[in-house]
CSV table of C-alpha atoms in Angstrom, one decimal:
chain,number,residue,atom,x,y,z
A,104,UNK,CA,-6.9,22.9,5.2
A,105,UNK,CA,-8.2,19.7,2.7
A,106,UNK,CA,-12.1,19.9,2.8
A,107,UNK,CA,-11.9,16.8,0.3
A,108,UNK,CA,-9.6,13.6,2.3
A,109,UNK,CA,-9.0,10.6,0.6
A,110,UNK,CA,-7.5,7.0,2.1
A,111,UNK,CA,-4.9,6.0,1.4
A,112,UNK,CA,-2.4,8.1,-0.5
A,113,UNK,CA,-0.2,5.3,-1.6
A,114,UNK,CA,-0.9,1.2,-1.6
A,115,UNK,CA,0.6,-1.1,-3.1
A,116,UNK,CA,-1.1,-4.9,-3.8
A,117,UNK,CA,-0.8,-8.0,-5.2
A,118,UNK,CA,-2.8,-9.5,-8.5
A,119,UNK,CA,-5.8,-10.5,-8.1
A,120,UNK,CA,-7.0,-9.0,-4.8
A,121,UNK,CA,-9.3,-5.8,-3.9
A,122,UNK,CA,-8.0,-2.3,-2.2
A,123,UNK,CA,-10.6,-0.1,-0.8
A,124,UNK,CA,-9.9,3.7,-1.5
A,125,UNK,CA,-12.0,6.0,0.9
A,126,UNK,CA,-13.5,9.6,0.0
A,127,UNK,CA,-14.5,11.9,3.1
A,128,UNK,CA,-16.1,15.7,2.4
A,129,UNK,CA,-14.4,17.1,6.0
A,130,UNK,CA,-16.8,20.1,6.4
A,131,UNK,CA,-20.0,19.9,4.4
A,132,UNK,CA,-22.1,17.3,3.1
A,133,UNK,CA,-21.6,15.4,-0.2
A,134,UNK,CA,-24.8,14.5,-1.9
A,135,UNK,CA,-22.8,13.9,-5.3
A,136,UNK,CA,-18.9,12.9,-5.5
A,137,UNK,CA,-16.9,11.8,-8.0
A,138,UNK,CA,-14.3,9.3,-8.8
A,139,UNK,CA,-11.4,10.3,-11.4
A,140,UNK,CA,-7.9,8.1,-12.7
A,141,UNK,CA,-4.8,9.3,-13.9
A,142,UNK,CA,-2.3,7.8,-15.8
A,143,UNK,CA,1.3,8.9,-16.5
A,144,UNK,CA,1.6,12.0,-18.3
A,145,UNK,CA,-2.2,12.3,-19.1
A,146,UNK,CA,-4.9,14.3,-17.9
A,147,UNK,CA,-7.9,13.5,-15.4
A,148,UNK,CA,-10.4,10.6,-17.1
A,149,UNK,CA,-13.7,10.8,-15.2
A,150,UNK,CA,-14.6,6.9,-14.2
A,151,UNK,CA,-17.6,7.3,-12.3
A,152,UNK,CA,-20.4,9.4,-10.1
A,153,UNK,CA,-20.9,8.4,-7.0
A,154,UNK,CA,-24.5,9.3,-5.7
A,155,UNK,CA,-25.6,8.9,-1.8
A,156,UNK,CA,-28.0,6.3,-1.1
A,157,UNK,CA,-28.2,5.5,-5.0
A,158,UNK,CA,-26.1,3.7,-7.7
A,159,UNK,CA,-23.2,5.4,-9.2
A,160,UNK,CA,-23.0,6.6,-12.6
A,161,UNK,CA,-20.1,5.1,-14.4
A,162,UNK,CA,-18.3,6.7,-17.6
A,163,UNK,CA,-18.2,4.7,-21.0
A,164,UNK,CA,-15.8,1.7,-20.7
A,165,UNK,CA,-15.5,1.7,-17.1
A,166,UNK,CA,-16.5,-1.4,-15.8
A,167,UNK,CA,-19.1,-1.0,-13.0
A,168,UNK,CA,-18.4,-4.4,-11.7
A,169,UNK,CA,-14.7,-3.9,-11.2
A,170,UNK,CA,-14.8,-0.5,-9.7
A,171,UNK,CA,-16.9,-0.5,-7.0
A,172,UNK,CA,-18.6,2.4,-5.7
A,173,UNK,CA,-20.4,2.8,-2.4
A,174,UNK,CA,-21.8,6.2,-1.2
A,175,UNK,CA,-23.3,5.0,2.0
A,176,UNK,CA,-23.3,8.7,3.8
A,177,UNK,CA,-23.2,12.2,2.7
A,178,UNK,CA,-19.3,12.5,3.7
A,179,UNK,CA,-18.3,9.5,2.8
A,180,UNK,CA,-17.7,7.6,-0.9
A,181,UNK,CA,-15.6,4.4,-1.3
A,182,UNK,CA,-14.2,3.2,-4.5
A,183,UNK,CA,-12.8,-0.9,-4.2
A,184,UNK,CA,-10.8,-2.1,-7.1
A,185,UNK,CA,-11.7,-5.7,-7.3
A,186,UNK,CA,-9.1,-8.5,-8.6
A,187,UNK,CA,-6.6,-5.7,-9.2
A,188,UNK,CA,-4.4,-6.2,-12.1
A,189,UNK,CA,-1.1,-4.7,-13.1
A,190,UNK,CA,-2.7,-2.7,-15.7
A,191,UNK,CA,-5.2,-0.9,-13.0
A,192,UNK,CA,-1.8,0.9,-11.3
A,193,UNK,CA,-2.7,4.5,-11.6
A,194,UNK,CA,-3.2,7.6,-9.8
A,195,UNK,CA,-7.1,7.8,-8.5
A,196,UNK,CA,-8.7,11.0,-7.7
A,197,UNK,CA,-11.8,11.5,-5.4
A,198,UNK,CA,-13.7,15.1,-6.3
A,199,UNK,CA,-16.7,16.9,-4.0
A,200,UNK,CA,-18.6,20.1,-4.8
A,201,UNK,CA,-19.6,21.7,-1.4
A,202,UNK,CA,-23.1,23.1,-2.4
A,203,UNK,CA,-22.9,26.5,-0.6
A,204,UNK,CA,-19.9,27.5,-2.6
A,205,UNK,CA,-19.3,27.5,-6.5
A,206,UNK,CA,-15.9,25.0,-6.6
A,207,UNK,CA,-15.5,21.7,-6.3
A,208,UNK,CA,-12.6,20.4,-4.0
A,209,UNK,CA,-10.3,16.9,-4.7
A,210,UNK,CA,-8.8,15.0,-2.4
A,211,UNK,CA,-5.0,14.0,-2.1
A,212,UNK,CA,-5.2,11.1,-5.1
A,213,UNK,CA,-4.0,7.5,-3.8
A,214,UNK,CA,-1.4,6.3,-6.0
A,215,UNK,CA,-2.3,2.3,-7.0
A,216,UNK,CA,-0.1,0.0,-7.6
A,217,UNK,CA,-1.0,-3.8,-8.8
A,218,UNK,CA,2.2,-5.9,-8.9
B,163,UNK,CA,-19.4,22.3,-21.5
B,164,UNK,CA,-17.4,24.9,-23.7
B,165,UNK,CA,-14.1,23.6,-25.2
B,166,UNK,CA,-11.1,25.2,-23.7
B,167,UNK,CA,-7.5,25.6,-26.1
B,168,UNK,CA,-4.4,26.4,-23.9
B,169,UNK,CA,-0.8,26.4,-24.4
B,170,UNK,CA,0.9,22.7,-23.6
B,171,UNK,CA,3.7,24.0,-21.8
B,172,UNK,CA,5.3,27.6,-20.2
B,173,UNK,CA,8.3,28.4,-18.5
B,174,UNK,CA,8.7,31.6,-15.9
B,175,UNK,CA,11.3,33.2,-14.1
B,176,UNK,CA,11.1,32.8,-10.8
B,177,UNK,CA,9.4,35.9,-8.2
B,178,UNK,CA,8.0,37.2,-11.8
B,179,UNK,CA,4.8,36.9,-13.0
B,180,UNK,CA,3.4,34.2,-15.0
B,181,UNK,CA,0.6,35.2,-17.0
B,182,UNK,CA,-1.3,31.4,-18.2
B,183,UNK,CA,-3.6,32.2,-21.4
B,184,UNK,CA,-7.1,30.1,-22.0
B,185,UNK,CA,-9.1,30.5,-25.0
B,186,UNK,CA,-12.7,30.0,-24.8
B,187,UNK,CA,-14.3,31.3,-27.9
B,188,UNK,CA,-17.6,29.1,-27.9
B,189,UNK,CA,-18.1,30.1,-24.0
B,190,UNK,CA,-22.1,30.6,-23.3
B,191,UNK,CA,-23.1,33.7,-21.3
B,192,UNK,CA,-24.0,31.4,-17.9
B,193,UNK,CA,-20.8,29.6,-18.4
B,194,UNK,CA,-17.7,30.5,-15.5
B,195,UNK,CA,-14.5,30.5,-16.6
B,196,UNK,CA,-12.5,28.0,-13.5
B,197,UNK,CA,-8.9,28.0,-13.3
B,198,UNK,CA,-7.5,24.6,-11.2
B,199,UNK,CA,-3.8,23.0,-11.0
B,200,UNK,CA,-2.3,20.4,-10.0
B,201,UNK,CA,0.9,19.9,-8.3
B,202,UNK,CA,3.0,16.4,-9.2
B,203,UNK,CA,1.3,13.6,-7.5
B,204,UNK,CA,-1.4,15.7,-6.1
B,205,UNK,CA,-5.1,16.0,-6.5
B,206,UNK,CA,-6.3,19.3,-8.7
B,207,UNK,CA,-6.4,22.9,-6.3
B,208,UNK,CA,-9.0,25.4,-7.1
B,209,UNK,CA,-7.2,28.6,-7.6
B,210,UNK,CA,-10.3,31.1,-8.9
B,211,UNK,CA,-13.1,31.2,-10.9
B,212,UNK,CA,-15.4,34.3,-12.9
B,213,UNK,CA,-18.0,35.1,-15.3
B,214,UNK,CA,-16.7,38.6,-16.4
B,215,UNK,CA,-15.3,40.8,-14.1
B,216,UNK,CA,-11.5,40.2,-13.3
B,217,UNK,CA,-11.6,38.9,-10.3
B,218,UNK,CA,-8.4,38.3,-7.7
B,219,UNK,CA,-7.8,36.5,-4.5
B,220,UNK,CA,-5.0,35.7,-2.4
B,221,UNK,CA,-3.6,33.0,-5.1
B,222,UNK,CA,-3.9,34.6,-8.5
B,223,UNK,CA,-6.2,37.1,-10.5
B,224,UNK,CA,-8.2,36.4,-13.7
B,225,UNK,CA,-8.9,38.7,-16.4
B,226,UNK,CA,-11.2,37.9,-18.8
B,227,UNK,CA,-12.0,39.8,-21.9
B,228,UNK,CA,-14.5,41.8,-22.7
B,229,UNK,CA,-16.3,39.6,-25.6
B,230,UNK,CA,-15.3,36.5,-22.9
B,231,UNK,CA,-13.7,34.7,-26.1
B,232,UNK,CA,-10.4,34.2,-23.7
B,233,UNK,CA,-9.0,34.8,-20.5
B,234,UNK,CA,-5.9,34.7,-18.5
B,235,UNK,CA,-4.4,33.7,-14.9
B,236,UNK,CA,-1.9,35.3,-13.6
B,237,UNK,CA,0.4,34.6,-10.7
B,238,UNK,CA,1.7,38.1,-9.6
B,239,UNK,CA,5.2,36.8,-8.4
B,240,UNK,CA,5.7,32.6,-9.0
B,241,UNK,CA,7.6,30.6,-6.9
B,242,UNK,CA,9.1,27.0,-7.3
B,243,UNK,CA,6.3,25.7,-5.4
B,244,UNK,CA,4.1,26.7,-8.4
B,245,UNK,CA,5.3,24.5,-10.7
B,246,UNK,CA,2.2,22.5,-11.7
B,247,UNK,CA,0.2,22.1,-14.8
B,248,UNK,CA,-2.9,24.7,-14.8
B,249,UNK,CA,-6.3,23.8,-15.9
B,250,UNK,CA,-8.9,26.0,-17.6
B,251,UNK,CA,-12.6,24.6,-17.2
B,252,UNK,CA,-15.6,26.3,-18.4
B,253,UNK,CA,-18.8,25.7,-17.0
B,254,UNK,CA,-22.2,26.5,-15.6
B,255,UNK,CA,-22.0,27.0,-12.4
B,256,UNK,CA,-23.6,24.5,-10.1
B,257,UNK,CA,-24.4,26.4,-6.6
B,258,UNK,CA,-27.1,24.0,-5.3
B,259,UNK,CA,-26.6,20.5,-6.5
B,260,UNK,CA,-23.1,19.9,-8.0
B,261,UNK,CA,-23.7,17.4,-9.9
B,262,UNK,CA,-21.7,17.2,-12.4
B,263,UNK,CA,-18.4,16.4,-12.9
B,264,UNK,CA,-15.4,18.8,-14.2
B,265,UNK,CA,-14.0,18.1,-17.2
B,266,UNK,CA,-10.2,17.8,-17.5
B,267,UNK,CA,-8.1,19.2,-21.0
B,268,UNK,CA,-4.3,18.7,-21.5
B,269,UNK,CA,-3.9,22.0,-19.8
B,270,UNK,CA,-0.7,23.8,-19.2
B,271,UNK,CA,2.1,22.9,-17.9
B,272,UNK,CA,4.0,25.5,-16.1
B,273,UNK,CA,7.8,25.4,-15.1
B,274,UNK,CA,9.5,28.3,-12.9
B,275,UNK,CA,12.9,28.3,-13.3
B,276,UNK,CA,15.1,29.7,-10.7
């Protein structure tokens, strides 16, 4: 079964307003989770670290303040998309290495769309 | 990380095997060799990983070569379901703290044709 959940798989919004994507590690603890987009026919970009109880790590020309990133617990990572714009439709990816074991896991992808 | 070079796409007859190539000539000796894929519209599935043995599980089996310079997965008998592209990742493994990210190439994108 998914050790890796993410919230929603699909949502669709309108210009100019936020959607919240959640991250859960089901069956261990996430210390360190990361936060990956997908565009059409291209490979996974990294955007961001996401660190519990500390500030994520975000990847060149990502902008920190659009893509918000909150690791409140050590299952738990969110990533808001603030004042979505048509241009921020993708496919987002949340990743989580369970520490015991040598692979990391990724959740279902929510598939954004900003119309 | 080492640099990766794989095929950009492969076709396979379906219930034969599809052997997935990955060359890795710069690989470090504490670098793993990590095969991943991912399904249309899904989020990336570990399939295996190894250092230098071959190694098999339940999804696949990776050989890699003596020198380490390449490898190559191999699904003993593909189905439709294992159409996907198929992602070769080289890296130190990270037991304890995991904190670092994958990196993602083009990889390969597999078709099994009925």
């Amino acid at each position: 079964g998914a050790v890796v959940s993410q919230h929603p798989s699909r949502v669709i919004c309108k210009s100019g307003t936020s959607v919240k994507i959640e991250c859960r590690s089901l069956d261990f603890q996430a210390t360190t989770m990361f936060w990956y987009r997908q565009f059409p026919k291209q490979s996974l970009m990294l955007m961001a670290t996401s660190n519990e109880g500390s500030k994520a790590t975000y990847e060149q020309g990502v902008e920190k303040d659009k893509f918000l990133i909150n690791h409140a617990s050590l299952t738990l990572s969110t990533l808001t998309v603030t004042s979505a714009h048509p241009e921020d439709s993708s496919f987002y990816i949340c990743s989580a290495r369970d520490p015991s074991r040598g692979e990391a896991f990724f959740g279902q992808g929510t598939r954004l769309t900003v119309v | 990380d080492a640099k990766t070079t794989q095929p950009p796409s492969m076709d396979c007859a379906e219930g034969r095997a599809a052997n997935l190539p990955c060359n890795h000539s710069t690989i470090s000796g504490n670098e793993y060799v990590y095969w991943y894929r991912q399904i249309h519209s899904q989020g990336p599935q570990y399939i295996i990983h190894g250092l230098k043995n071959n190694e098999t599980n339940e999804m696949a089996s990776l050989i890699i070569t003596e020198d380490r310079k390449s490898s190559t997965l191999i699904l003993p008998h593909a189905t439709l379901r294992d159409t996907a592209v198929y992602y070769c990742i080289v890296r130190v493994a990270e037991m304890d703290t995991g904190r670092r990210a994958l990196t993602f190439g083009s990889g390969t994108r597999l078709q099994v044709q009925p």
